[in-house]
Amino acid sequence: MNKKVIIIGSGFSSLSASCYLAQEGFKVEVYEKNSTVGGRARQLQRDGFTFDIGPSWYWMPDIFDRFFADFGKKTSDYYQLDKLSPAYKIFFSDDTMTIGDSLEKICTEFERVERGSSDPLLKFMGKARENYEIAINNIVLRPGLSPFELVTKDTVLRVDQFFKTISGEVRKNFKNAKLVSALEFPVLFLGAKPSKTPSFYSFMNFADFGLGTWHPKGGMYEIIKAMRQLAESLGVRIFTESPVEKIRVADGKVQGIRSGGTDIDGDIVLSGADYHHSESLLDEPYRQYSETYWDNKTFAPSSLLFYIGFKTKISEVAHHNLFFDTDFERHAQEIYDTPQWPSNPLFYANFPSKTDDGMAPEGAEAGFFLVPIAPGLEDTPELRDQYFDLIMQRFEKITGQEIRSQIFFKESFCVNDFVSEYNSYKGNAYGMANTLMQTAFLRPGLRSKKVKNLYFTGQLTVPGPGVPPSLISGKLVSQLIAKQK
Ligand SMILES: Cc1cc2nc3c(=O)[nH]c(=O)nc-3n(C[C@H](O)[C@H](O)[C@H](O)COP(=O)(O)OP(=O)(O)OC[C@H]3O[C@@H](n4cnc5c(N)ncnc54)[C@H](O)[C@@H]3O)c2cc1C
């Protein structure tokens, strides 16, 4: 008889794993606490407006293509993908950079900001491309079981890049502060300061300038819908509104879960919920990592988010917009070094209805604003209002328009919601950062060292935060599970 795998959670990593495991012939059941699937990638629909609640940048299209190709499918079987042009805009206090949809256009923009900067950019991108090929085709496809996985002929030749930082590398080649910000931005997706991120991670710059920024028509939730459809077509059974209360273990071997007070048996349990929470579902002796362990880790930021329905179109902005008009160093310190509400934060604004009419009613605009903050901060309605006023003021001043009177409705999401909605450790938005000491085999493992047949997947384990890594995480853990079929 086919072995049964119980999967906890329905984020990208869980859905990915569910497809691979079903394809391997396992009987697969997914238990999700919320009423909809997708984890942090849920969708908000209100009064004709559609918002992605979580991820909004579709980067590394090759990883999505590969995921669907593993099942004989193409992304176009499920959703329409458009390359954004421009990819995004960066607003500084005295200028705006427009990042085009080709390296040629980006070189022209770099030259406009600083003459002579396109040559170092092309050199930097050449290295970033090589790193992308090594990282994506090789390193991230390893399960993080041993340090030797990182030792390949390509990485040995680049060992210095694991000990130098991306910040140092960028600053060695570029002096202009705006260009430095533009080149340090992509590694922020990895959850740590550029000054703490190895320069090997410049492959994120290739993902940005080399591969471009894409948009699935209808929003990122279209990917979740596609994955659910694929999973169900492979025989996966998905149960929503089914929080898991316990991972049951006897004699060091997993027995199944308890959900809604009912014991459900399974041969294997795989948790795609936040790793820290997943371990809290185990009796203490079966947990691998102590509270001190988690407390000492560098977590990716949490976020204060606003989803706003505007009555009119907003001008001057693109689909994706970065407001880098304040001191990034200070904001980064307030996230990582001395966690506190930031004095004058950088923020991100997303207007999907700029390129996708279906995201807002005619003549209106859907806007989503994100302020990165330290995880674990106090979260009150007053603080949310205070920061809302602050970013609205900045937005209006920089883009030269009044928008507050045009707000039809606004909703917010912050630390408390990350905890209550996703059982997120300290309300982190996108998991554990990828620093040198938190890479590959140094991350919490895919396989439990204490409980037989218990596995983990998702952004707190291997390879790391973000949608593409979560797809890969689901594949890696499925390969480990399949070995014991
Ligand atoms: C605001 C925001 C913006 C982001 N932007 C981007 C972006 O632009 N591009 C990008 O690539 N990435 C982005 N990310 C990161 C990306 O969304 C995540 O890395 C990815 O979605 C994580 O997927 P996951 O499978 O690890 O976990 P999750 O999405 O967290 O899924 C875990 C699931 O487990 C469920 N669960 C928890 N506890 C239980 C329980 N006891 N029982 C049952 N179910 C449970 C949760 O409800 C959740 O559905 C962003 C994240 C956020 C929050």
Coordinates of C-alpha atoms and ligand atoms in Angstrom, one line a residue:
M1 CA 0.0 0.0 0.0
N2 CA 1.2 3.5 -0.7
K3 CA 2.7 5.4 2.2
K4 CA 0.7 8.4 3.4
V5 CA 2.4 11.8 3.9
I6 CA 0.6 14.4 6.0
I7 CA 1.7 18.0 5.1
I8 CA 1.1 20.9 7.5
G9 CA 0.4 24.2 5.9
S10 CA -0.3 25.2 2.3
G11 CA 2.4 27.8 1.4
F12 CA 4.5 27.6 -1.7
S13 CA 6.9 25.0 -0.2
S14 CA 4.0 22.7 1.0
L15 CA 2.2 22.9 -2.3
S16 CA 5.4 22.2 -4.2
A17 CA 6.2 19.2 -2.0
S18 CA 2.6 17.9 -2.3
C19 CA 2.9 17.8 -6.1
Y20 CA 6.3 16.0 -6.1
L21 CA 5.3 13.5 -3.4
A22 CA 2.0 12.7 -5.2
Q23 CA 3.9 12.2 -8.4
E24 CA 6.2 9.8 -6.5
G25 CA 3.1 7.7 -5.6
F26 CA 2.6 8.8 -2.0
K27 CA -0.9 9.4 -0.7
V28 CA -0.8 13.1 0.2
E29 CA -3.0 15.1 2.5
V30 CA -2.5 18.8 3.2
Y31 CA -3.8 20.4 6.5
E32 CA -4.0 24.3 6.4
K33 CA -5.2 26.3 9.4
N34 CA -6.6 29.2 7.3
S35 CA -9.7 29.2 5.1
T36 CA -7.7 29.6 1.9
V37 CA -4.4 28.1 0.7
G38 CA -1.2 29.9 -0.2
G39 CA 0.3 30.8 3.2
R40 CA 1.9 34.2 3.0
A41 CA 0.8 34.4 -0.6
R42 CA -2.9 34.9 0.0
Q43 CA -5.1 37.4 -1.8
L44 CA -7.4 40.2 -0.6
Q45 CA -10.4 41.0 -2.7
R46 CA -12.6 44.0 -1.8
D47 CA -15.0 46.2 -3.7
G48 CA -13.6 45.2 -7.1
F49 CA -9.9 45.7 -6.0
T50 CA -7.5 42.7 -5.8
F51 CA -4.3 42.7 -3.7
D52 CA -1.6 40.1 -3.2
I53 CA -1.3 40.1 0.6
G54 CA 2.3 38.9 0.5
P55 CA 4.8 38.4 -2.3
S56 CA 4.4 40.7 -5.3
W57 CA 7.8 40.4 -7.2
Y58 CA 7.9 37.6 -9.7
W59 CA 11.7 37.0 -10.1
M60 CA 13.6 34.1 -11.5
P61 CA 11.0 32.9 -14.0
D62 CA 13.2 30.0 -14.9
I63 CA 12.5 28.4 -11.4
F64 CA 8.8 28.6 -12.0
D65 CA 9.2 27.1 -15.5
R66 CA 11.2 24.3 -14.1
F67 CA 8.7 23.5 -11.4
F68 CA 5.8 23.1 -13.8
A69 CA 8.1 21.3 -16.4
D70 CA 8.7 18.7 -13.7
F71 CA 5.1 17.8 -14.2
G72 CA 5.0 18.1 -18.0
K73 CA 3.4 21.5 -17.7
K74 CA 4.1 25.1 -18.6
T75 CA 3.3 28.3 -16.7
S76 CA 1.3 29.3 -19.7
D77 CA -1.0 26.3 -19.1
Y78 CA -2.1 28.2 -16.0
Y79 CA -1.4 31.9 -16.1
Q80 CA -0.3 34.7 -18.4
L81 CA 3.1 36.1 -17.6
D82 CA 4.1 39.6 -18.7
K83 CA 7.6 41.1 -18.4
L84 CA 7.2 44.5 -16.7
S85 CA 8.5 47.6 -18.5
P86 CA 9.9 49.4 -16.6
A87 CA 10.7 46.7 -14.1
Y88 CA 10.5 49.3 -11.3
K89 CA 11.2 52.9 -10.2
I90 CA 13.5 54.0 -7.4
F91 CA 12.6 57.4 -5.8
F92 CA 15.4 59.3 -4.2
S93 CA 15.0 62.6 -2.5
D94 CA 16.3 64.5 -5.5
D95 CA 16.0 62.1 -8.4
T96 CA 14.2 59.0 -9.7
M97 CA 15.8 56.0 -11.4
T98 CA 13.8 54.0 -13.8
I99 CA 15.0 50.4 -14.1
G100 CA 14.2 49.2 -17.6
D101 CA 13.4 45.7 -18.9
S102 CA 16.8 45.1 -20.5
L103 CA 20.4 45.5 -19.4
E104 CA 20.9 47.9 -22.3
K105 CA 18.3 50.3 -20.9
I106 CA 19.7 49.9 -17.4
C107 CA 23.2 50.8 -18.6
T108 CA 21.8 54.0 -20.2
E109 CA 20.1 54.9 -16.9
F110 CA 23.3 54.2 -15.0
E111 CA 25.2 56.5 -17.4
R112 CA 22.6 59.2 -16.8
V113 CA 23.2 59.0 -13.1
E114 CA 27.0 58.7 -13.3
R115 CA 29.0 58.8 -16.5
G116 CA 31.2 55.8 -17.0
S117 CA 29.2 53.6 -14.7
S118 CA 27.9 51.2 -17.4
D119 CA 31.3 49.5 -17.9
P120 CA 31.7 48.5 -14.2
L121 CA 28.0 47.5 -14.3
L122 CA 28.5 45.1 -17.2
K123 CA 31.5 43.6 -15.5
F124 CA 29.6 43.2 -12.2
M125 CA 26.7 41.6 -14.1
G126 CA 29.0 39.2 -15.9
K127 CA 30.1 37.8 -12.5
A128 CA 26.5 37.9 -11.2
R129 CA 25.4 35.8 -14.1
E130 CA 28.2 33.2 -13.5
N131 CA 27.1 33.1 -9.8
Y132 CA 23.5 32.6 -10.8
E133 CA 24.3 29.7 -13.0
I134 CA 26.4 28.1 -10.2
A135 CA 23.9 28.8 -7.5
I136 CA 20.7 28.0 -9.2
N137 CA 21.8 25.0 -11.3
N138 CA 23.8 23.5 -8.5
I139 CA 24.2 24.9 -5.0
V140 CA 20.5 25.5 -4.1
L141 CA 19.5 22.1 -5.4
R142 CA 21.4 20.4 -2.6
P143 CA 19.6 19.4 0.6
G144 CA 22.0 21.0 3.1
L145 CA 22.9 17.7 4.8
S146 CA 26.7 18.3 4.8
P147 CA 29.2 21.1 4.4
F148 CA 30.8 19.2 1.5
E149 CA 27.8 20.0 -0.6
L150 CA 29.1 23.5 -0.9
V151 CA 32.5 22.3 -2.1
T152 CA 32.5 22.1 -5.9
K153 CA 35.1 23.1 -8.4
D154 CA 33.2 26.3 -9.1
T155 CA 32.8 27.3 -5.5
V156 CA 36.4 26.5 -4.6
L157 CA 37.4 29.0 -7.3
R158 CA 35.1 31.6 -5.7
V159 CA 35.7 30.9 -2.1
D160 CA 36.7 34.5 -1.4
Q161 CA 33.1 35.5 -2.5
F162 CA 31.7 33.7 0.5
F163 CA 33.9 35.8 2.9
K164 CA 33.5 39.2 1.2
T165 CA 30.2 41.0 1.4
I166 CA 27.9 42.2 -1.4
S167 CA 28.1 45.7 0.1
G168 CA 31.9 45.7 -0.1
E169 CA 31.8 44.4 -3.7
V170 CA 29.3 47.0 -4.8
R171 CA 31.1 49.8 -3.1
K172 CA 34.5 48.8 -4.6
N173 CA 33.0 49.3 -8.1
F174 CA 30.6 52.1 -7.6
K175 CA 30.9 55.3 -5.6
N176 CA 27.6 57.0 -6.5
A177 CA 25.2 56.4 -3.5
K178 CA 22.1 55.9 -5.8
L179 CA 23.8 53.3 -7.9
V180 CA 25.0 51.6 -4.7
S181 CA 21.4 51.5 -3.4
A182 CA 20.1 50.1 -6.7
L183 CA 22.7 47.3 -6.6
E184 CA 22.2 46.5 -2.9
F185 CA 18.5 46.3 -3.2
P186 CA 18.1 42.7 -4.6
V187 CA 19.9 41.0 -1.7
L188 CA 17.4 42.6 0.7
F189 CA 15.1 39.7 -0.4
L190 CA 17.5 37.4 1.4
G191 CA 16.6 39.0 4.6
A192 CA 19.9 40.5 5.9
K193 CA 21.9 43.6 5.6
P194 CA 24.0 43.8 2.4
S195 CA 27.0 44.3 4.7
K196 CA 26.2 40.8 6.2
T197 CA 25.4 39.0 2.9
P198 CA 28.2 37.2 1.1
S199 CA 29.2 38.7 -2.3
F200 CA 28.5 35.3 -3.9
Y201 CA 24.8 36.3 -3.6
S202 CA 25.3 38.9 -6.4
F203 CA 23.3 36.2 -8.3
M204 CA 20.3 38.2 -7.1
N205 CA 21.5 41.1 -9.2
F206 CA 21.4 38.9 -12.2
A207 CA 17.9 37.8 -11.2
D208 CA 17.0 41.5 -11.1
F209 CA 18.8 43.2 -14.0
G210 CA 19.5 40.1 -16.1
L211 CA 16.2 38.1 -15.9
G212 CA 13.8 40.9 -15.2
T213 CA 10.6 41.5 -13.2
W214 CA 7.5 39.7 -14.3
H215 CA 3.8 39.8 -13.5
P216 CA 1.3 37.0 -13.6
K217 CA -1.9 38.5 -14.9
G218 CA -4.4 38.5 -12.0
G219 CA -1.5 38.7 -9.4
M220 CA 0.8 36.3 -7.6
Y221 CA -2.2 34.4 -6.3
E222 CA -2.6 32.9 -9.8
I223 CA 0.5 30.8 -9.1
I224 CA -1.1 29.4 -5.9
K225 CA -4.3 28.6 -7.9
A226 CA -2.2 26.9 -10.5
M227 CA -0.3 24.8 -7.9
R228 CA -3.5 23.8 -6.1
Q229 CA -5.0 22.7 -9.4
L230 CA -1.8 20.7 -10.3
A231 CA -1.7 19.2 -6.8
E232 CA -5.4 18.1 -6.9
S233 CA -5.0 16.7 -10.4
L234 CA -2.2 14.5 -9.0
G235 CA -4.5 13.3 -6.2
V236 CA -3.5 15.5 -3.3
R237 CA -6.3 16.1 -0.8
I238 CA -6.4 19.6 0.7
F239 CA -8.2 20.4 4.0
T240 CA -8.5 24.1 4.9
E241 CA -9.6 25.5 8.3
S242 CA -7.8 22.5 9.7
P243 CA -5.1 23.8 12.2
V244 CA -2.8 21.1 13.4
E245 CA -2.5 21.0 17.2
K246 CA 0.1 18.3 17.6
I247 CA 2.6 16.2 15.8
R248 CA 2.2 12.7 17.3
V249 CA 5.3 10.7 18.1
A250 CA 5.7 7.3 19.7
D251 CA 9.1 5.6 20.3
G252 CA 10.9 8.3 18.4
K253 CA 8.8 7.7 15.2
V254 CA 6.1 10.0 13.8
Q255 CA 2.6 8.6 14.1
G256 CA 0.6 11.4 12.5
I257 CA -1.1 14.6 13.6
R258 CA -3.9 15.9 15.7
S259 CA -6.2 18.4 14.1
G260 CA -9.6 19.6 15.5
G261 CA -9.2 17.2 18.3
T262 CA -9.0 14.2 16.0
D263 CA -6.0 12.0 15.6
I264 CA -5.1 11.5 11.9
D265 CA -2.5 8.8 11.2
G266 CA 0.3 9.1 8.6
D267 CA 3.6 7.3 7.8
I268 CA 5.4 10.6 7.3
V269 CA 4.7 14.1 8.5
L270 CA 6.1 17.1 6.6
S271 CA 5.6 20.6 8.1
G272 CA 5.7 23.6 5.8
A273 CA 4.6 25.9 8.7
D274 CA 7.2 28.2 10.3
Y275 CA 9.9 25.8 11.6
H276 CA 9.8 27.3 15.1
H277 CA 6.0 26.8 15.3
S278 CA 6.3 23.3 13.8
E279 CA 8.7 22.2 16.6
S280 CA 6.3 23.6 19.2
L281 CA 3.8 21.0 18.0
L282 CA 6.1 18.3 19.3
D283 CA 6.6 17.2 22.9
E284 CA 9.7 18.9 24.3
P285 CA 12.2 16.0 24.0
Y286 CA 11.5 15.7 20.3
R287 CA 12.4 19.3 19.5
Q288 CA 15.8 19.8 17.9
Y289 CA 16.3 23.6 18.5
S290 CA 16.1 25.5 21.8
E291 CA 14.5 28.9 22.3
T292 CA 18.0 30.3 22.6
Y293 CA 18.9 28.8 19.2
W294 CA 16.0 30.7 17.6
D295 CA 16.6 33.9 19.6
N296 CA 20.2 34.0 18.3
K297 CA 19.3 33.7 14.6
T298 CA 19.1 36.6 12.2
F299 CA 15.5 36.7 11.0
A300 CA 14.3 38.5 7.9
P301 CA 12.3 41.6 8.7
S302 CA 8.6 41.7 9.6
S303 CA 6.5 44.3 7.7
L304 CA 3.9 46.9 8.2
L305 CA 1.6 46.7 5.2
F306 CA -1.3 48.8 3.9
Y307 CA -3.7 47.7 1.2
I308 CA -5.5 50.7 -0.2
G309 CA -8.3 51.1 -2.7
F310 CA -7.8 54.6 -4.4
K311 CA -10.7 56.2 -6.2
T312 CA -8.5 57.7 -8.9
K313 CA -5.4 56.7 -10.8
I314 CA -2.1 57.6 -9.1
S315 CA 0.4 59.3 -11.4
E316 CA 4.3 59.3 -11.5
V317 CA 4.5 55.7 -10.2
A318 CA 5.2 52.4 -11.9
H319 CA 3.9 48.9 -11.0
H320 CA 6.7 48.5 -8.4
N321 CA 8.3 51.5 -6.6
L322 CA 11.0 51.8 -4.1
F323 CA 11.2 54.9 -1.9
F324 CA 14.9 55.1 -1.0
D325 CA 14.7 58.8 -0.1
T326 CA 16.0 58.3 3.4
D327 CA 19.1 56.9 5.2
F328 CA 19.2 53.1 4.5
E329 CA 22.0 52.5 7.0
R330 CA 19.9 53.9 9.9
H331 CA 16.8 52.0 8.9
A332 CA 18.9 48.8 8.6
Q333 CA 20.3 49.4 12.1
E334 CA 16.8 49.8 13.4
I335 CA 15.8 46.5 11.9
Y336 CA 18.8 44.4 12.8
D337 CA 21.1 46.0 15.4
T338 CA 18.9 47.8 17.8
P339 CA 15.4 46.6 16.9
Q340 CA 12.9 49.5 17.2
W341 CA 10.2 51.2 15.1
P342 CA 12.3 53.0 12.4
S343 CA 12.7 56.8 12.6
N344 CA 12.4 57.4 8.9
P345 CA 12.0 54.1 7.0
L346 CA 12.5 53.2 3.4
F347 CA 9.3 51.8 1.9
Y348 CA 8.0 50.0 -1.1
A349 CA 4.8 50.8 -3.0
N350 CA 3.1 48.4 -5.5
F351 CA 0.3 49.5 -7.9
P352 CA -0.6 46.3 -9.8
S353 CA -3.4 48.1 -11.6
K354 CA -0.8 50.2 -13.4
T355 CA -0.2 47.2 -15.7
D356 CA -3.1 44.9 -15.0
D357 CA -6.6 46.4 -15.4
G358 CA -8.2 43.5 -13.6
M359 CA -6.7 44.5 -10.3
A360 CA -8.9 47.6 -9.7
P361 CA -12.2 49.0 -11.0
E362 CA -12.0 51.3 -14.1
G363 CA -10.4 54.6 -13.3
A364 CA -9.3 53.4 -9.8
E365 CA -6.0 52.2 -8.5
A366 CA -5.0 49.3 -6.1
G367 CA -2.0 50.3 -3.9
F368 CA 0.0 48.2 -1.5
F369 CA 2.6 49.8 0.7
L370 CA 5.2 47.9 2.7
V371 CA 7.5 49.2 5.4
P372 CA 10.2 46.7 6.6
I373 CA 10.5 46.6 10.4
A374 CA 12.3 44.4 13.0
P375 CA 10.4 41.2 13.9
G376 CA 9.0 41.1 17.4
L377 CA 8.1 44.8 17.7
E378 CA 5.1 46.0 19.6
D379 CA 2.2 46.4 17.2
T380 CA -0.7 48.8 18.0
P381 CA -3.3 50.6 16.0
E382 CA -1.8 53.9 17.0
L383 CA 1.7 52.9 15.7
R384 CA 0.1 51.7 12.4
D385 CA -1.7 55.1 12.0
Q386 CA 1.5 57.0 12.8
Y387 CA 3.5 55.2 10.1
F388 CA 0.6 55.4 7.7
D389 CA 0.7 59.3 8.0
L390 CA 4.5 59.3 7.7
I391 CA 4.7 57.3 4.5
M392 CA 1.7 59.1 2.9
Q393 CA 3.3 62.5 3.6
R394 CA 6.6 61.3 2.0
F395 CA 4.8 59.7 -0.9
E396 CA 2.8 62.9 -1.6
K397 CA 5.9 65.1 -1.3
I398 CA 8.1 63.0 -3.6
T399 CA 5.5 62.3 -6.3
G400 CA 4.0 65.8 -6.1
Q401 CA 0.3 64.8 -5.6
E402 CA -2.3 64.6 -2.9
I403 CA -3.6 61.0 -2.5
R404 CA -5.1 60.8 1.0
S405 CA -8.5 62.3 0.0
Q406 CA -8.7 59.7 -2.8
I407 CA -8.7 56.7 -0.4
F408 CA -11.8 54.6 -0.8
F409 CA -10.7 52.1 1.9
K410 CA -7.5 50.9 3.6
E411 CA -6.6 47.7 5.4
S412 CA -3.4 47.0 7.3
F413 CA -1.4 44.0 8.3
C414 CA 1.6 43.8 10.8
V415 CA 3.5 41.8 13.4
N416 CA 0.4 40.6 15.3
D417 CA -1.3 39.4 12.1
F418 CA 1.8 37.5 11.0
V419 CA 1.7 35.7 14.3
S420 CA -2.0 35.1 14.4
E421 CA -2.5 34.3 10.7
Y422 CA 0.7 32.2 10.1
N423 CA 2.1 31.2 13.5
S424 CA 5.2 33.2 12.4
Y425 CA 8.1 33.4 14.8
K426 CA 8.2 37.0 16.2
G427 CA 5.9 37.9 13.3
N428 CA 8.7 37.6 10.7
A429 CA 7.5 38.2 7.1
Y430 CA 9.9 36.1 5.2
G431 CA 11.7 33.7 7.4
M432 CA 15.3 33.3 8.4
A433 CA 17.9 35.4 6.6
N434 CA 20.6 33.9 4.3
T435 CA 23.8 35.1 6.0
L436 CA 27.1 33.2 5.7
M437 CA 26.4 31.4 9.1
Q438 CA 22.8 30.7 8.1
T439 CA 23.4 29.1 4.7
A440 CA 22.9 25.5 3.4
F441 CA 23.9 23.0 6.1
L442 CA 23.9 25.8 8.7
R443 CA 20.1 26.3 8.4
P444 CA 17.5 24.3 10.4
G445 CA 17.4 20.9 8.6
L446 CA 14.9 19.4 6.2
R447 CA 14.9 16.1 8.1
S448 CA 14.4 15.9 11.9
K449 CA 17.4 14.5 13.8
K450 CA 15.2 13.4 16.6
V451 CA 12.0 12.0 15.1
K452 CA 12.0 9.3 12.4
N453 CA 9.8 10.2 9.4
L454 CA 9.4 13.8 10.3
Y455 CA 10.5 16.5 7.8
F456 CA 10.4 20.2 7.4
T457 CA 10.2 22.6 4.4
G458 CA 9.8 26.3 3.7
Q459 CA 11.6 29.6 4.1
L460 CA 13.2 28.9 7.5
T461 CA 15.0 25.8 6.2
V462 CA 16.9 25.1 3.0
P463 CA 17.6 27.0 0.7
G464 CA 16.0 30.1 2.2
P465 CA 13.4 32.9 2.0
G466 CA 11.4 33.9 -1.1
V467 CA 9.0 32.2 -3.5
P468 CA 11.5 30.5 -5.8
P469 CA 13.5 29.0 -2.9
S470 CA 10.2 27.8 -1.4
L471 CA 9.4 25.9 -4.6
I472 CA 12.9 24.4 -4.5
S473 CA 12.6 23.6 -0.8
G474 CA 9.5 21.5 -1.5
K475 CA 11.4 19.6 -4.2
L476 CA 14.4 19.0 -2.0
V477 CA 12.5 17.6 0.9
S478 CA 10.4 15.4 -1.4
Q479 CA 13.6 13.9 -2.8
L480 CA 14.7 13.0 0.7
I481 CA 11.4 11.5 1.5
A482 CA 11.2 9.6 -1.7
K483 CA 14.6 7.9 -0.9
Q484 CA 12.9 6.0 1.9
K485 CA 9.9 4.8 -0.1
Ligands
LIG1 C1 4.7 40.9 2.8 C2 5.6 39.9 2.1 C3 6.2 40.2 0.9 C4 7.0 39.3 0.2 N1 7.4 39.6 -1.0 C5 8.0 38.6 -1.8 C6 8.3 38.8 -3.1 O1 7.9 39.9 -3.7 N2 8.9 37.8 -3.9 C7 9.2 36.6 -3.3 O2 9.8 35.8 -4.0 N3 9.0 36.4 -2.0 C8 8.4 37.3 -1.2 N4 8.0 37.1 0.1 C9 8.4 35.8 0.7 C10 7.5 34.7 0.3 O3 6.2 35.0 0.3 C11 7.8 33.5 1.2 O4 9.2 33.2 1.3 C12 7.0 32.2 0.9 O5 5.7 32.5 0.5 C13 7.1 31.3 2.1 O6 6.4 30.1 1.8 P1 6.4 28.9 2.8 O7 5.9 27.7 2.1 O8 7.7 28.8 3.4 O9 5.5 29.3 4.1 P2 4.1 30.1 4.3 O10 3.7 30.9 3.2 O11 4.3 30.8 5.6 O12 3.1 28.9 4.6 C14 3.0 28.3 5.8 C15 1.5 27.9 6.0 O13 1.4 27.1 7.2 C16 0.2 27.4 7.8 N5 0.2 27.0 9.2 C17 0.9 27.5 10.2 N6 0.7 26.8 11.4 C18 -0.2 25.8 11.0 C19 -0.8 24.8 11.8 N7 -0.6 24.6 13.1 N8 -1.7 24.0 11.2 C20 -1.9 24.1 9.8 N9 -1.4 25.1 9.1 C21 -0.5 25.9 9.7 C22 0.1 28.9 7.6 O14 -1.3 29.3 7.7 C23 0.6 29.0 6.2 O15 -0.5 28.9 5.2 C24 7.2 38.0 0.8 C25 6.6 37.7 2.0 C26 5.8 38.6 2.6 C27 5.2 38.2 3.9

